[in-house]
XYZ file of C-alpha atoms in Angstrom:
45
model
C 0.232 0.032 -0.068
C 1.291 3.516 -1.005
C 2.440 5.697 1.783
C 2.331 9.595 1.835
C 3.653 12.322 3.798
C 0.750 14.962 4.570
C 1.390 18.664 5.494
C -1.425 20.822 6.304
C -1.123 24.248 4.642
C -3.175 25.886 7.290
C -1.952 24.301 10.812
C 1.255 22.719 9.691
C 0.170 19.325 11.023
C 2.549 16.528 9.617
C 1.334 12.784 9.183
C 2.169 9.820 7.307
C -0.717 8.249 5.772
C -1.835 5.439 3.616
C -4.290 5.378 0.465
C -7.683 5.356 2.382
C -6.672 8.008 4.870
C -5.207 10.406 1.985
C -8.722 9.802 0.205
C -10.406 10.598 3.604
C -8.324 13.727 4.004
C -8.813 15.069 0.370
C -12.713 14.539 1.011
C -12.901 15.848 4.445
C -9.983 18.316 4.809
C -7.247 18.155 7.778
C -8.050 15.892 10.505
C -6.757 18.515 12.806
C -8.106 21.916 11.900
C -10.564 20.459 8.811
C -8.923 23.046 6.387
C -9.434 21.886 2.711
C -6.380 20.249 1.201
C -5.330 19.121 -2.457
C -3.209 16.304 -3.953
C -0.426 18.901 -3.819
C -0.342 18.623 0.060
C 1.016 15.126 -0.151
C 4.190 13.642 -1.189
C 5.071 9.989 -1.593
C 6.594 8.735 1.650
């Protein structure tokens, strides 16, 4: 399963996520501050 590093553009939260978590964050926003994010906020881990 692909791993990604996520950096929230608003609150700066940094977490490592897998594909399902990435999809959920893209749909629902940052899990900490709910800011909308884009695929550009993820990099391959």
